[in-house]
Short mmCIF file of C-alpha atoms in Angstrom, two decimals:
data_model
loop_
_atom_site.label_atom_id
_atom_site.label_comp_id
_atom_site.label_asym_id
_atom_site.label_seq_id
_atom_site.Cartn_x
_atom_site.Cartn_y
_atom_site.Cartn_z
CA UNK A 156 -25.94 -37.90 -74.57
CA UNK A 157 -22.31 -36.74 -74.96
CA UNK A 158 -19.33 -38.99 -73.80
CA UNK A 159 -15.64 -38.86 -72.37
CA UNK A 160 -13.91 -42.15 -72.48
CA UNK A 161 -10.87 -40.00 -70.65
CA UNK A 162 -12.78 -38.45 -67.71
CA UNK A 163 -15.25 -41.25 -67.05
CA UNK A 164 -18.08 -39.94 -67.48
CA UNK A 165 -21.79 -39.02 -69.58
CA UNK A 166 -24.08 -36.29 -69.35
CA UNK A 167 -26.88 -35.56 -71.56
CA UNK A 168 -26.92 -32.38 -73.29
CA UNK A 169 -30.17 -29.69 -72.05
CA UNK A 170 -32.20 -28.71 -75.11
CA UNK A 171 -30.44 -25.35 -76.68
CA UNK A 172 -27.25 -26.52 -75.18
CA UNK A 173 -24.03 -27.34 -77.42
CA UNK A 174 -20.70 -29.20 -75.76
CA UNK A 175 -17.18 -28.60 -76.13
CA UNK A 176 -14.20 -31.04 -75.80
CA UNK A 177 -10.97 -30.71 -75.35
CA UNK A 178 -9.07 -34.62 -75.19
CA UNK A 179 -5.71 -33.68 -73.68
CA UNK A 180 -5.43 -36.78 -70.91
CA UNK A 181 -5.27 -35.65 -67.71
CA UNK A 182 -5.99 -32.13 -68.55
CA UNK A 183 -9.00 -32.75 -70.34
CA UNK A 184 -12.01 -30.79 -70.09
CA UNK A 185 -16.05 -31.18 -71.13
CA UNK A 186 -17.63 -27.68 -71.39
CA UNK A 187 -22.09 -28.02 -71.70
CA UNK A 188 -22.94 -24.25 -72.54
CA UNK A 189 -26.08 -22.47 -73.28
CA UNK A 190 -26.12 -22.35 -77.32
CA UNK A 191 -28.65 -19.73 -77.53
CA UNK A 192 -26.92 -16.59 -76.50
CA UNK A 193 -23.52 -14.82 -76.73
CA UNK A 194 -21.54 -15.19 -74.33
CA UNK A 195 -23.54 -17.93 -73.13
CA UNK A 196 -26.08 -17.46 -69.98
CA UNK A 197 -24.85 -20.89 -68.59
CA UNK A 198 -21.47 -23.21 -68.35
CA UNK A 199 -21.30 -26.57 -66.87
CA UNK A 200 -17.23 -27.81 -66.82
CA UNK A 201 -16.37 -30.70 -65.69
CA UNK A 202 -12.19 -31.43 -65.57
CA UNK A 203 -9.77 -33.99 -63.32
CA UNK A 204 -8.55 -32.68 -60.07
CA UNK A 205 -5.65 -33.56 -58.56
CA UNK A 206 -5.38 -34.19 -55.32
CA UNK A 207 -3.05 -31.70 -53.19
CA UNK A 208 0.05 -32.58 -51.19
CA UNK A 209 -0.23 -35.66 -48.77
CA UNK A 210 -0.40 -34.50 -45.40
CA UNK A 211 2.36 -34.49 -43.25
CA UNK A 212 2.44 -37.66 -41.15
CA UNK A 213 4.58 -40.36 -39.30
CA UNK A 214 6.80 -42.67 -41.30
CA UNK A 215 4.54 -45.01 -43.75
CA UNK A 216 2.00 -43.34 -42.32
CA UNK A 217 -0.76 -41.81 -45.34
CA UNK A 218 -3.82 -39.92 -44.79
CA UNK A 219 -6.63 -40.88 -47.76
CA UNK A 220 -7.77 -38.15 -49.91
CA UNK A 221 -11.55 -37.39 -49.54
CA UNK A 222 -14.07 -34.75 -51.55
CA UNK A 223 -13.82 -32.48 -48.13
CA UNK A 224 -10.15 -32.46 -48.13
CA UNK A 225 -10.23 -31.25 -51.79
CA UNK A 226 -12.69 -28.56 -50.90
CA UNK A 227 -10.99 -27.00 -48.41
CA UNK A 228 -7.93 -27.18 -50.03
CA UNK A 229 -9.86 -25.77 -53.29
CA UNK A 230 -11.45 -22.92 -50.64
CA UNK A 231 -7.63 -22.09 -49.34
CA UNK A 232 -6.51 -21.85 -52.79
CA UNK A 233 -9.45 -19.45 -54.51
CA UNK A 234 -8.98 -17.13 -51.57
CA UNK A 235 -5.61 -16.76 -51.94
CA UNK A 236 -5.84 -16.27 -55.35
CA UNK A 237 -9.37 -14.15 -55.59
CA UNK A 238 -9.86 -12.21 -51.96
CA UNK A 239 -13.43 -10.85 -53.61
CA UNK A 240 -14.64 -14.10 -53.94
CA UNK A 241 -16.94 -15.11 -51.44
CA UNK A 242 -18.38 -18.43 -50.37
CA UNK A 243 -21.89 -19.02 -49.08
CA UNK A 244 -22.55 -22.02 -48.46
CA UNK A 245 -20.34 -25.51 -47.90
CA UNK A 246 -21.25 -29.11 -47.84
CA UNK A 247 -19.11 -32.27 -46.98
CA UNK A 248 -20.72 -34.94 -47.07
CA UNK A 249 -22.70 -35.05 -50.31
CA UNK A 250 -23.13 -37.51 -53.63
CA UNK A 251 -23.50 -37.19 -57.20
CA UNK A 252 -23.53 -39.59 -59.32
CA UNK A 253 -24.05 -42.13 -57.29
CA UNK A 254 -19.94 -41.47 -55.55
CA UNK A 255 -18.91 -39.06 -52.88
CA UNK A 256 -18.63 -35.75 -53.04
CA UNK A 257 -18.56 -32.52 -51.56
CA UNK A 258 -19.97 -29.22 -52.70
CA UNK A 259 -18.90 -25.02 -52.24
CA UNK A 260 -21.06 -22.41 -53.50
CA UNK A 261 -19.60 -18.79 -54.41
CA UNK A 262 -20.64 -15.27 -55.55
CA UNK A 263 -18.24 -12.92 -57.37
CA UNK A 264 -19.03 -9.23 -58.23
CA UNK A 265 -18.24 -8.83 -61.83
CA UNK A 266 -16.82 -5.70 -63.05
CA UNK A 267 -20.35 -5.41 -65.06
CA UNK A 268 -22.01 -5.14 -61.47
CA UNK A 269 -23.41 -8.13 -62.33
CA UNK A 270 -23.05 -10.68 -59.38
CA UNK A 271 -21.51 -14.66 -60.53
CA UNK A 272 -22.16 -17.63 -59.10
CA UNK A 273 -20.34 -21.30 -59.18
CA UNK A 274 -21.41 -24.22 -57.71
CA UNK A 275 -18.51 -26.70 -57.66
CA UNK A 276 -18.99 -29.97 -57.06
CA UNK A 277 -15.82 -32.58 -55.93
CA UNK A 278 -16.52 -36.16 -56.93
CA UNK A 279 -14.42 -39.01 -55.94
CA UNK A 280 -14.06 -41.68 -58.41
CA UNK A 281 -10.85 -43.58 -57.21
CA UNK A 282 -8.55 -43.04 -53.80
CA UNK A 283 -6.43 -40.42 -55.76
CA UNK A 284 -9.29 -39.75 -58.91
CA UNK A 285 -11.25 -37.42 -58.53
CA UNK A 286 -13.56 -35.03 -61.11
CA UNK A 287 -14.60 -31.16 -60.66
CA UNK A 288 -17.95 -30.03 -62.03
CA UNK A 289 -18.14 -26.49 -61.85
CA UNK A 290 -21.82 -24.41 -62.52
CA UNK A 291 -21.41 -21.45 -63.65
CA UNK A 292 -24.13 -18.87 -63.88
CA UNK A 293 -25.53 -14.73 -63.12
CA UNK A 294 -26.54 -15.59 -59.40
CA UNK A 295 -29.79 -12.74 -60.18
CA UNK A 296 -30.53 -15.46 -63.27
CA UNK A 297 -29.78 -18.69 -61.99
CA UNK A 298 -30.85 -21.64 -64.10
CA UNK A 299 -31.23 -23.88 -61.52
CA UNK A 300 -33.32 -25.91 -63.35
CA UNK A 301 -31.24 -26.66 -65.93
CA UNK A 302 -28.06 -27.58 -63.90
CA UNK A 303 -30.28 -30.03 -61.22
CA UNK A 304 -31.33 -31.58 -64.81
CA UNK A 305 -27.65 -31.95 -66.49
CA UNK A 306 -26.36 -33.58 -62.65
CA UNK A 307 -29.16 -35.79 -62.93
CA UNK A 308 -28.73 -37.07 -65.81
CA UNK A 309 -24.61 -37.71 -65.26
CA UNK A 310 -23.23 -41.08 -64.70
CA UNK A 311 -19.59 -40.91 -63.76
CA UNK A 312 -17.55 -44.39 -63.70
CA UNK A 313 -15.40 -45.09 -60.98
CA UNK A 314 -11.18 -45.20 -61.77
CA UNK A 315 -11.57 -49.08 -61.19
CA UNK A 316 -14.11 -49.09 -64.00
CA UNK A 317 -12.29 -47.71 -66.11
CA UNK A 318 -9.39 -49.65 -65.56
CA UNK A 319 -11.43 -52.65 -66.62
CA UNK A 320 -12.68 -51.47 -69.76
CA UNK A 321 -8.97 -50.11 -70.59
CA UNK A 322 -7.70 -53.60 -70.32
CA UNK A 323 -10.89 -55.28 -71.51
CA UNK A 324 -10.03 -53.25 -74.77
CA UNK A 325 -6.66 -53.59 -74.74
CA UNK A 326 -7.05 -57.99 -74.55
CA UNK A 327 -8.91 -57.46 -77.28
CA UNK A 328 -6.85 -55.45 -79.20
CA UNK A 329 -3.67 -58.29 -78.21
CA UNK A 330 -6.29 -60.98 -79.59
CA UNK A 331 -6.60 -59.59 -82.30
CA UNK A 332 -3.18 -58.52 -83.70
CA UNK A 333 -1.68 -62.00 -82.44
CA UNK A 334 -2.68 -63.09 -85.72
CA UNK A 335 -0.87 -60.95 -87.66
CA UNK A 336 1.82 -62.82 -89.45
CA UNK A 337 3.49 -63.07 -92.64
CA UNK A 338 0.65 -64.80 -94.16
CA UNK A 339 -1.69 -62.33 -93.38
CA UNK A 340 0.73 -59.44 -94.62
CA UNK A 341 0.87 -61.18 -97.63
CA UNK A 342 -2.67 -61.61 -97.96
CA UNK A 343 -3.24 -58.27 -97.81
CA UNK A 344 -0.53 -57.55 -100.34
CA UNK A 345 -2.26 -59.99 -102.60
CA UNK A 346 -5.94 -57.77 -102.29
CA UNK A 347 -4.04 -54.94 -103.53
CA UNK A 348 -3.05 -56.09 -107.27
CA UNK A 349 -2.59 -52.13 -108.29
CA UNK A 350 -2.77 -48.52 -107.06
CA UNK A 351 -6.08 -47.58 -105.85
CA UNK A 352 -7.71 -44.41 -106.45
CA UNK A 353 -9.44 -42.23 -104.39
CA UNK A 354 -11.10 -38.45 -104.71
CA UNK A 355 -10.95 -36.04 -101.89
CA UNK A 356 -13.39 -34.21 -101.41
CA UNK A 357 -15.87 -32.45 -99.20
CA UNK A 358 -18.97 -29.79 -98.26
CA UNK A 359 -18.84 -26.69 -97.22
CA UNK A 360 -21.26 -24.95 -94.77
CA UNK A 361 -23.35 -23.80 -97.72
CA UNK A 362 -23.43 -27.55 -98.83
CA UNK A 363 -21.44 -27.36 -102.07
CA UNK A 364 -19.30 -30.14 -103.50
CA UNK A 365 -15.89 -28.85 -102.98
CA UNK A 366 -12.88 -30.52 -104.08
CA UNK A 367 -10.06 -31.02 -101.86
CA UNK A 368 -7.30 -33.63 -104.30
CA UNK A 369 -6.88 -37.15 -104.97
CA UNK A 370 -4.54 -39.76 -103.69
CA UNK A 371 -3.66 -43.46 -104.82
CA UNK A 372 -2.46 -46.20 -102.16
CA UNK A 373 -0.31 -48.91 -102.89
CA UNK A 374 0.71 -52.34 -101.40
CA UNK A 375 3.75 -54.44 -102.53
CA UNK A 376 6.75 -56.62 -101.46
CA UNK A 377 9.74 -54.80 -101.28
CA UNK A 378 12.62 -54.26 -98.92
CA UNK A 379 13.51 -51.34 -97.13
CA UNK A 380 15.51 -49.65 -99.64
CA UNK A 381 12.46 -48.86 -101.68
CA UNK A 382 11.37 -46.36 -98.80
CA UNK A 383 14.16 -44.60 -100.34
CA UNK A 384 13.78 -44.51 -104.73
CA UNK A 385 11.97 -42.14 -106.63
CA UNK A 386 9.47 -45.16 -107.34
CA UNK A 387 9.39 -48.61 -105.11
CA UNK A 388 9.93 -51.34 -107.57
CA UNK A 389 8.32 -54.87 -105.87
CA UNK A 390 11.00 -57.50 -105.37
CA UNK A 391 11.03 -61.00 -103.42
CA UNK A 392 13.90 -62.24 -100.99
CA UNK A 393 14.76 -62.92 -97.31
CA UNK A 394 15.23 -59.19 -96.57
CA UNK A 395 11.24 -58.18 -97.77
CA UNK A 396 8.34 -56.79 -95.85
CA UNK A 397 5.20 -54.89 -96.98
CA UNK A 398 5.39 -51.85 -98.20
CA UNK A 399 2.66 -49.47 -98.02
CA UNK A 400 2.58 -46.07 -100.43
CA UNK A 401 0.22 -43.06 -100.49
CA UNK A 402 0.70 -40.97 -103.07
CA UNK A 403 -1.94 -37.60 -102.71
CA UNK A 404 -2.38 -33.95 -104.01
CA UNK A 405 -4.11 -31.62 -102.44
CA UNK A 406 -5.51 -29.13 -104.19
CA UNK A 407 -5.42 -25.17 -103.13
CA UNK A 408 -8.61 -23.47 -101.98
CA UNK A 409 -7.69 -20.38 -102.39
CA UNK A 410 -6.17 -18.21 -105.75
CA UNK A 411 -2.37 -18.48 -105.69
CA UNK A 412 -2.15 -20.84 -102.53
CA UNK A 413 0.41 -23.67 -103.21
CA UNK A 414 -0.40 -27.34 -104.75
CA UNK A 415 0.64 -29.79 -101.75
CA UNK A 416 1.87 -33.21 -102.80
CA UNK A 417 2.32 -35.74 -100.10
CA UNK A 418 4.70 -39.05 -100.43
CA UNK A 419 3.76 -41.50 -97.35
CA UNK A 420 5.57 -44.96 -96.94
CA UNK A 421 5.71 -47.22 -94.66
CA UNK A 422 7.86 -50.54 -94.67
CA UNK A 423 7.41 -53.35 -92.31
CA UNK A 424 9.46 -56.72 -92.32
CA UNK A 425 7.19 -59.96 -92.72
CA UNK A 426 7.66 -60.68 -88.86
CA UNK A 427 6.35 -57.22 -87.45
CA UNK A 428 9.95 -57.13 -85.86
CA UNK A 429 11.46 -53.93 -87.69
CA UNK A 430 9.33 -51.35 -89.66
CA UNK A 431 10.33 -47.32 -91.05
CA UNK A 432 8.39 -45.01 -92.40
CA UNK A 433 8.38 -41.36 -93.98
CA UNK A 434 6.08 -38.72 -94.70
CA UNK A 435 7.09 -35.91 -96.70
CA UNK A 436 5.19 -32.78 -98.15
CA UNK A 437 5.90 -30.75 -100.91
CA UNK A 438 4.41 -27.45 -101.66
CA UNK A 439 4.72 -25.85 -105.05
CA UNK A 440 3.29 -22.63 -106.69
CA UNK A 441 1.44 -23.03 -109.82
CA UNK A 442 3.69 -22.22 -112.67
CA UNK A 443 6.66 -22.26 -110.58
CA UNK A 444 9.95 -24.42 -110.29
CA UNK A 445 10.62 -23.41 -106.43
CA UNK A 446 9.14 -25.91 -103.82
CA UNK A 447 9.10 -25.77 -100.12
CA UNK A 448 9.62 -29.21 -98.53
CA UNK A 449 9.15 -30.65 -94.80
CA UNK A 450 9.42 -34.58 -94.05
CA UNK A 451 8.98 -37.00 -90.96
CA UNK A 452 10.38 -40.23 -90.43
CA UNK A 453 10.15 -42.73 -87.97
CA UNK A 454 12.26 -46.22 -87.41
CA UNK A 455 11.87 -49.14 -85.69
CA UNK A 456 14.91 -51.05 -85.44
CA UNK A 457 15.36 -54.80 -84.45
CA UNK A 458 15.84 -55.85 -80.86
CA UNK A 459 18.84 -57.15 -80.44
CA UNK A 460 20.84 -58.52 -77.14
CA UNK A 461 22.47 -55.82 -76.86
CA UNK A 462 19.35 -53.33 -77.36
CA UNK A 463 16.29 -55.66 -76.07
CA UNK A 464 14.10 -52.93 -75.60
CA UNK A 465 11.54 -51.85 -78.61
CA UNK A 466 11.92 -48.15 -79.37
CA UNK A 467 10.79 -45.73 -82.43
CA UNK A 468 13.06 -42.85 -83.44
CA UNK A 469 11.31 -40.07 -84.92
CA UNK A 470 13.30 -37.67 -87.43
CA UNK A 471 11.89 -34.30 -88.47
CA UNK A 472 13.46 -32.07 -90.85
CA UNK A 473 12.64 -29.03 -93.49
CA UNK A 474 14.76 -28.64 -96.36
CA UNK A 475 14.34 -24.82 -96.33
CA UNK A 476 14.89 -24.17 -92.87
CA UNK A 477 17.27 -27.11 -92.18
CA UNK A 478 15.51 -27.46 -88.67
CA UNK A 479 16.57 -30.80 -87.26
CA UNK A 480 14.73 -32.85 -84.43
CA UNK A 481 15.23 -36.07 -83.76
CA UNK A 482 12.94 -37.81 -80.61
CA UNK A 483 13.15 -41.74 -79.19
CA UNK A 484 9.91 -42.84 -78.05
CA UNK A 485 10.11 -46.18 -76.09
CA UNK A 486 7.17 -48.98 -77.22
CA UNK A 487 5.67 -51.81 -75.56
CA UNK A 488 7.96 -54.99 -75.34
CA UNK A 489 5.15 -57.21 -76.53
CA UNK A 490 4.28 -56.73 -80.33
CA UNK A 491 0.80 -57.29 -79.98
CA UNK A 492 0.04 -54.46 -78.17
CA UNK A 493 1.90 -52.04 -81.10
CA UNK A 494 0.09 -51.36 -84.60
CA UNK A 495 2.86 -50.47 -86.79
CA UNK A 496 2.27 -47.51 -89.31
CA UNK A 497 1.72 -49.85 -92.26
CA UNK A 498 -0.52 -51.37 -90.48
CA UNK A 499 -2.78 -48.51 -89.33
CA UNK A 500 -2.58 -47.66 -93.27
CA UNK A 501 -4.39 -50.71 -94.67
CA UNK A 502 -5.94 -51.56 -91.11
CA UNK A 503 -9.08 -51.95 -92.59
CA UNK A 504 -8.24 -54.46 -95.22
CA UNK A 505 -6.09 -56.55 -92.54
CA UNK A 506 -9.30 -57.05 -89.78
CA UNK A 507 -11.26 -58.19 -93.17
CA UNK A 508 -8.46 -60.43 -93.72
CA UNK A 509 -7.94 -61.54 -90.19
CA UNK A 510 -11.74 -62.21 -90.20
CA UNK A 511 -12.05 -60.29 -86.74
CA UNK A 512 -14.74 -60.51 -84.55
CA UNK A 513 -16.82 -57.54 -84.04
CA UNK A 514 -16.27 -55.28 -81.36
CA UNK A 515 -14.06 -52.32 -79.68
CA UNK A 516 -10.59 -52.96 -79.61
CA UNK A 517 -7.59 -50.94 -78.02
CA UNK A 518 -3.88 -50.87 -79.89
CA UNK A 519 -1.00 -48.21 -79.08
CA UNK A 520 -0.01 -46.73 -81.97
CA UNK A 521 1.99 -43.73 -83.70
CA UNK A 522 0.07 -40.56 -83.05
CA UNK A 523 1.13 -37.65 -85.96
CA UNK A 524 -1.45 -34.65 -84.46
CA UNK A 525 0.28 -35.54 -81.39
CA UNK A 526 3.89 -36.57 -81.96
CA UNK A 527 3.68 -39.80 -79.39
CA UNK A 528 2.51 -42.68 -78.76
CA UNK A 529 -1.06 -42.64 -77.84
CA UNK A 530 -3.83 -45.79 -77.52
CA UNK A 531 -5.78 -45.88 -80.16
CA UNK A 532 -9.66 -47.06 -80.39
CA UNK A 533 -11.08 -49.33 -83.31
CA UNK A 534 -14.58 -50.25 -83.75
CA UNK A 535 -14.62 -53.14 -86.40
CA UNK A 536 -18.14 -53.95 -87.46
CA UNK A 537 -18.51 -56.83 -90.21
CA UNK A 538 -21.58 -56.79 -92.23
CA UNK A 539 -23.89 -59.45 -93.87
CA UNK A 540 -22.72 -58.81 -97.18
CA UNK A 541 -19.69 -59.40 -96.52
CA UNK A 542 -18.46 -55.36 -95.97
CA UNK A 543 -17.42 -54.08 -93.24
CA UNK A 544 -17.58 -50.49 -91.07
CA UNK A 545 -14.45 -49.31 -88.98
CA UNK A 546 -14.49 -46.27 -86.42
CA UNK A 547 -10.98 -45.32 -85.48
CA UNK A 548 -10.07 -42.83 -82.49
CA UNK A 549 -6.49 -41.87 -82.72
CA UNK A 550 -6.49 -41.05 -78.54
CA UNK A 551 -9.45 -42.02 -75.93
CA UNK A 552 -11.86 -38.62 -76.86
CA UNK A 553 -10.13 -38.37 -80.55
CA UNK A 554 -12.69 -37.01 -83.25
CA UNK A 555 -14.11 -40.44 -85.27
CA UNK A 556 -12.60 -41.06 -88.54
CA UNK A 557 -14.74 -43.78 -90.37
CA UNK A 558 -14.18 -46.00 -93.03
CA UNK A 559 -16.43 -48.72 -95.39
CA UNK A 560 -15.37 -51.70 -96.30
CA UNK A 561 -16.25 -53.05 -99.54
CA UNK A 562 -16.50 -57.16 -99.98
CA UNK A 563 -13.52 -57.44 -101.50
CA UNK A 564 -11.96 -55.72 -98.55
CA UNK A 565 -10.63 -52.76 -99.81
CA UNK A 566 -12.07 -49.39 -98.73
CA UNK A 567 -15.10 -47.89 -100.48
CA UNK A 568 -15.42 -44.50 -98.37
CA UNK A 569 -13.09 -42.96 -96.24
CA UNK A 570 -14.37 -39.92 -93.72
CA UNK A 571 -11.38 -37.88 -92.20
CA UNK A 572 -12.24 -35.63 -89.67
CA UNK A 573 -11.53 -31.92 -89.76
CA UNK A 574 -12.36 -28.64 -88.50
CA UNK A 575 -12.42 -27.14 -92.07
CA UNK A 576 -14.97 -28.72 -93.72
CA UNK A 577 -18.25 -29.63 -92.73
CA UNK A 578 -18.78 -33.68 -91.59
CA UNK A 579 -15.16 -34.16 -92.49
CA UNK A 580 -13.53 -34.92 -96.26
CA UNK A 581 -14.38 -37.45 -97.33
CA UNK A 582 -12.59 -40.23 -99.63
CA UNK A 583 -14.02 -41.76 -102.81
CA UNK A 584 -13.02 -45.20 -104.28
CA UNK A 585 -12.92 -44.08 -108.22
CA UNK A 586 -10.68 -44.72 -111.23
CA UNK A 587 -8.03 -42.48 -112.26
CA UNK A 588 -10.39 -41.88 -115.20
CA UNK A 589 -13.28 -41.06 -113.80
CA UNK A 590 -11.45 -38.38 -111.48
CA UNK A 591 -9.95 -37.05 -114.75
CA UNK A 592 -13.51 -36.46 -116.42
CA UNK A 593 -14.54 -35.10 -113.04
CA UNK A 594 -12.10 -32.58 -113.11
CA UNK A 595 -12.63 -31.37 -116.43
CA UNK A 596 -16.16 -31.20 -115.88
CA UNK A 597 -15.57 -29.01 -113.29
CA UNK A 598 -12.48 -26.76 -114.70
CA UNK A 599 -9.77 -27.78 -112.50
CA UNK A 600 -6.76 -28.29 -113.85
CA UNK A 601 -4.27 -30.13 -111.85
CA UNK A 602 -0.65 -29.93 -113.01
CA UNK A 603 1.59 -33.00 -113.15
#
């Protein structure tokens, strides 16, 4: 079975079939394709349609959307757009899925004289929601079979639905983070005595061992100006918050790519009220004094009478370009619908320290891939010994990064996803030592 939390919907996947997602809100699209040839025999898509213009009417007056007003409309459109495209065969009143719907059928002659057929299919799922599932086939090879069995097995949720389970999430998500306070900030400061190591690594698609870098992650007390020195020295007072540091090499893959060293901080004050944060990346030759630098930061500043209204200001700069951007991003007024970037860096640690309950929980957060806010999902699942598993989504459809707890609630295994490796790199608790002997075992030097 293959999911999209975004469009609403599941479909299970037809033996020798693969599926491709593309998360991008509104615009997002599920592709089920034939696996077994190239280009594939078969394409199932299924996308949001909007709904066209309202109609013209009297004042106040509004005319509901329906599946046969989106076909026609849908009709008016191809033909304008595609005169060779012909349609054989219309129906109105339809459902799938268990909703209304309507349904065109059309042949095209392909340049390869071979003849194309869609089937499209318009589902209503709210009074202005609606989804498009287009078939996609030679009409002289039609795998009728194999489409009835993929709309069979579909199960679309309505837009109130998903509504629900939005806010559902998102309650939970408040519940949890209500909690947060300076005690549990502190707590969490307290689990993490000294820098802890991880390696970096992952397999390729031959299934060798390949190293990727190491990186070390620190939490202390601190105030701001430490997101600032060379090295954050821990220090008490009123003007403190939590400081969280990853320090991490990456290690090239390829002869005379660059060694990339990445410094990410992240400050919040003890009462969640004001937090700032910077990534920066540094590339640098082997055997070379000449580095190429880029760096992100983002603030959070105070509410104040004056300024009531929570907003983050992202900075983005490159010291060998001197490109400057600078973007506001405004941010929920209540606090316990945010996760603040220090946060989301020792989440796992906090939910063990907040003892939260197990379940799916929605937060908005800072999204890097996607420069902006976006709702992230966390699946927090406790275990009997006293570890834990946590499944975070950066968006709705995001790809799953996963992390173990260990029982002293500090992360064993980390597994980031990425299209270059296979099943994602993955991060290894270990001691500085033991990734030292590692190395040399291995005959990779790694310059200081």
């Amino acid at each position: 079975m293959f999911r999209s939390n975004v469009l609403g919907c599941t479909v299970e996947l037809p033996p020798g079939s693969r599926a491709m997602h593309n998360s991008l809100g509104d615009a997002s699209v599920l592709r089920v394709l034939d696996a077994e040839h190239d280009p594939p025999d078969w394409v199932t898509t299924i996308r949001i349609l909007r709904p066209p213009a309202a109609a013209d009417g009297g004042f106040g007056v509004t005319k509901p959307t329906t599946p046969t007003m989106l076909l026609e409309a849908f009709i008016a459109d191809s033909k304008a757009i595609n005169p060779d495209l012909v349609f054989s065969n219309q129906r109105t009143e339809e459902t799938l899925a268990g909703l209304p719907a309507a349904r065109a059928t059309a042949e095209y002659l392909h340049s390869s004289k071979r003849i194309a057929r869609y089937d499209w299919y318009f589902i209503q799922t709210g009074p202005n929601r609606f989804l498009l599932v287009e078939c996609l086939a030679d009409r002289d090879r039609w795998t009728g079979d194999i489409f009835d069995a993929l709309l069979a097995s579909l199960v679309v949720e309505d837009e109130f639905e998903l509504a629900d389970q939005a806010l559902s999430r998102q309650e939970r998500g408040a519940a949890v983070f209500r909690r947060v306070d300076e005690q549990a900030l502190r707590a969490v400061v307290a689990r993490m005595p000294e820098e802890i190591w991880y390696r970096m690594h992952a397999f390729d698609a031959d299934g060798r061992d390949v190293e990727f870098g190491y990186a070390g992650i620190t939490a202390i007390e601190t105030g701001r100006e430490s997101m600032g020195t060379t090295t954050p020295v821990a220090r008490v007072g009123d003007d403190t918050g939590m400081l969280v540091r990853i320090r991490m090499r990456q290690i090239p893959q390829e002869p005379k790519r660059p060694f990339i060293d990445v410094d990410h901080r992240a400050w919040l004050s003890w009462d969640r009220e004001e937090e700032m944060w910077s990534v920066r990346l540094t590339a640098r030759q082997a055997n070379a004094d000449q580095t190429a630098s880029e760096s992100i930061t983002g603030f959070r500043p105070r509410p104040t009478p004056s300024e009531p209204r929570r907003r983050l200001e992202i900075l983005q700069q490159s010291r060998n370009t001197l490109d400057r951007q600078i973007a506001r991003l405004e941010l929920p007024m209540d606090l316990e619908l945010f996760l603040s970037e220090a946060e989301r860096l020792v989440l796992p640690t906090l939910l063990d320290v907040l003892d939260a309950p197990e379940g799916t929980f929605g937060i908005y957060a800072w999204n890097e891939d996607r420069e902006s806010i976006t709702r992230r999902l966390e699946s927090w699942e406790p275990d009997q010994d006293g570890g834990a598993m946590l499944e975070s989504r950066a968006y709705e459809d995001g790809r799953v990064a996963t992390q173990e707890i260990g029982a002293d609630g500090i992360v064993s295994v980390r597994i980031a996803p990425t299209g270059t490796s296979v099943g994602g790199v993955r991060w290894t608790r270990m001691t500085p030592a033991a990734i030292r002997d590692l190395y040399d075992r291995k005959g990779i030097r790694v310059e200081d």
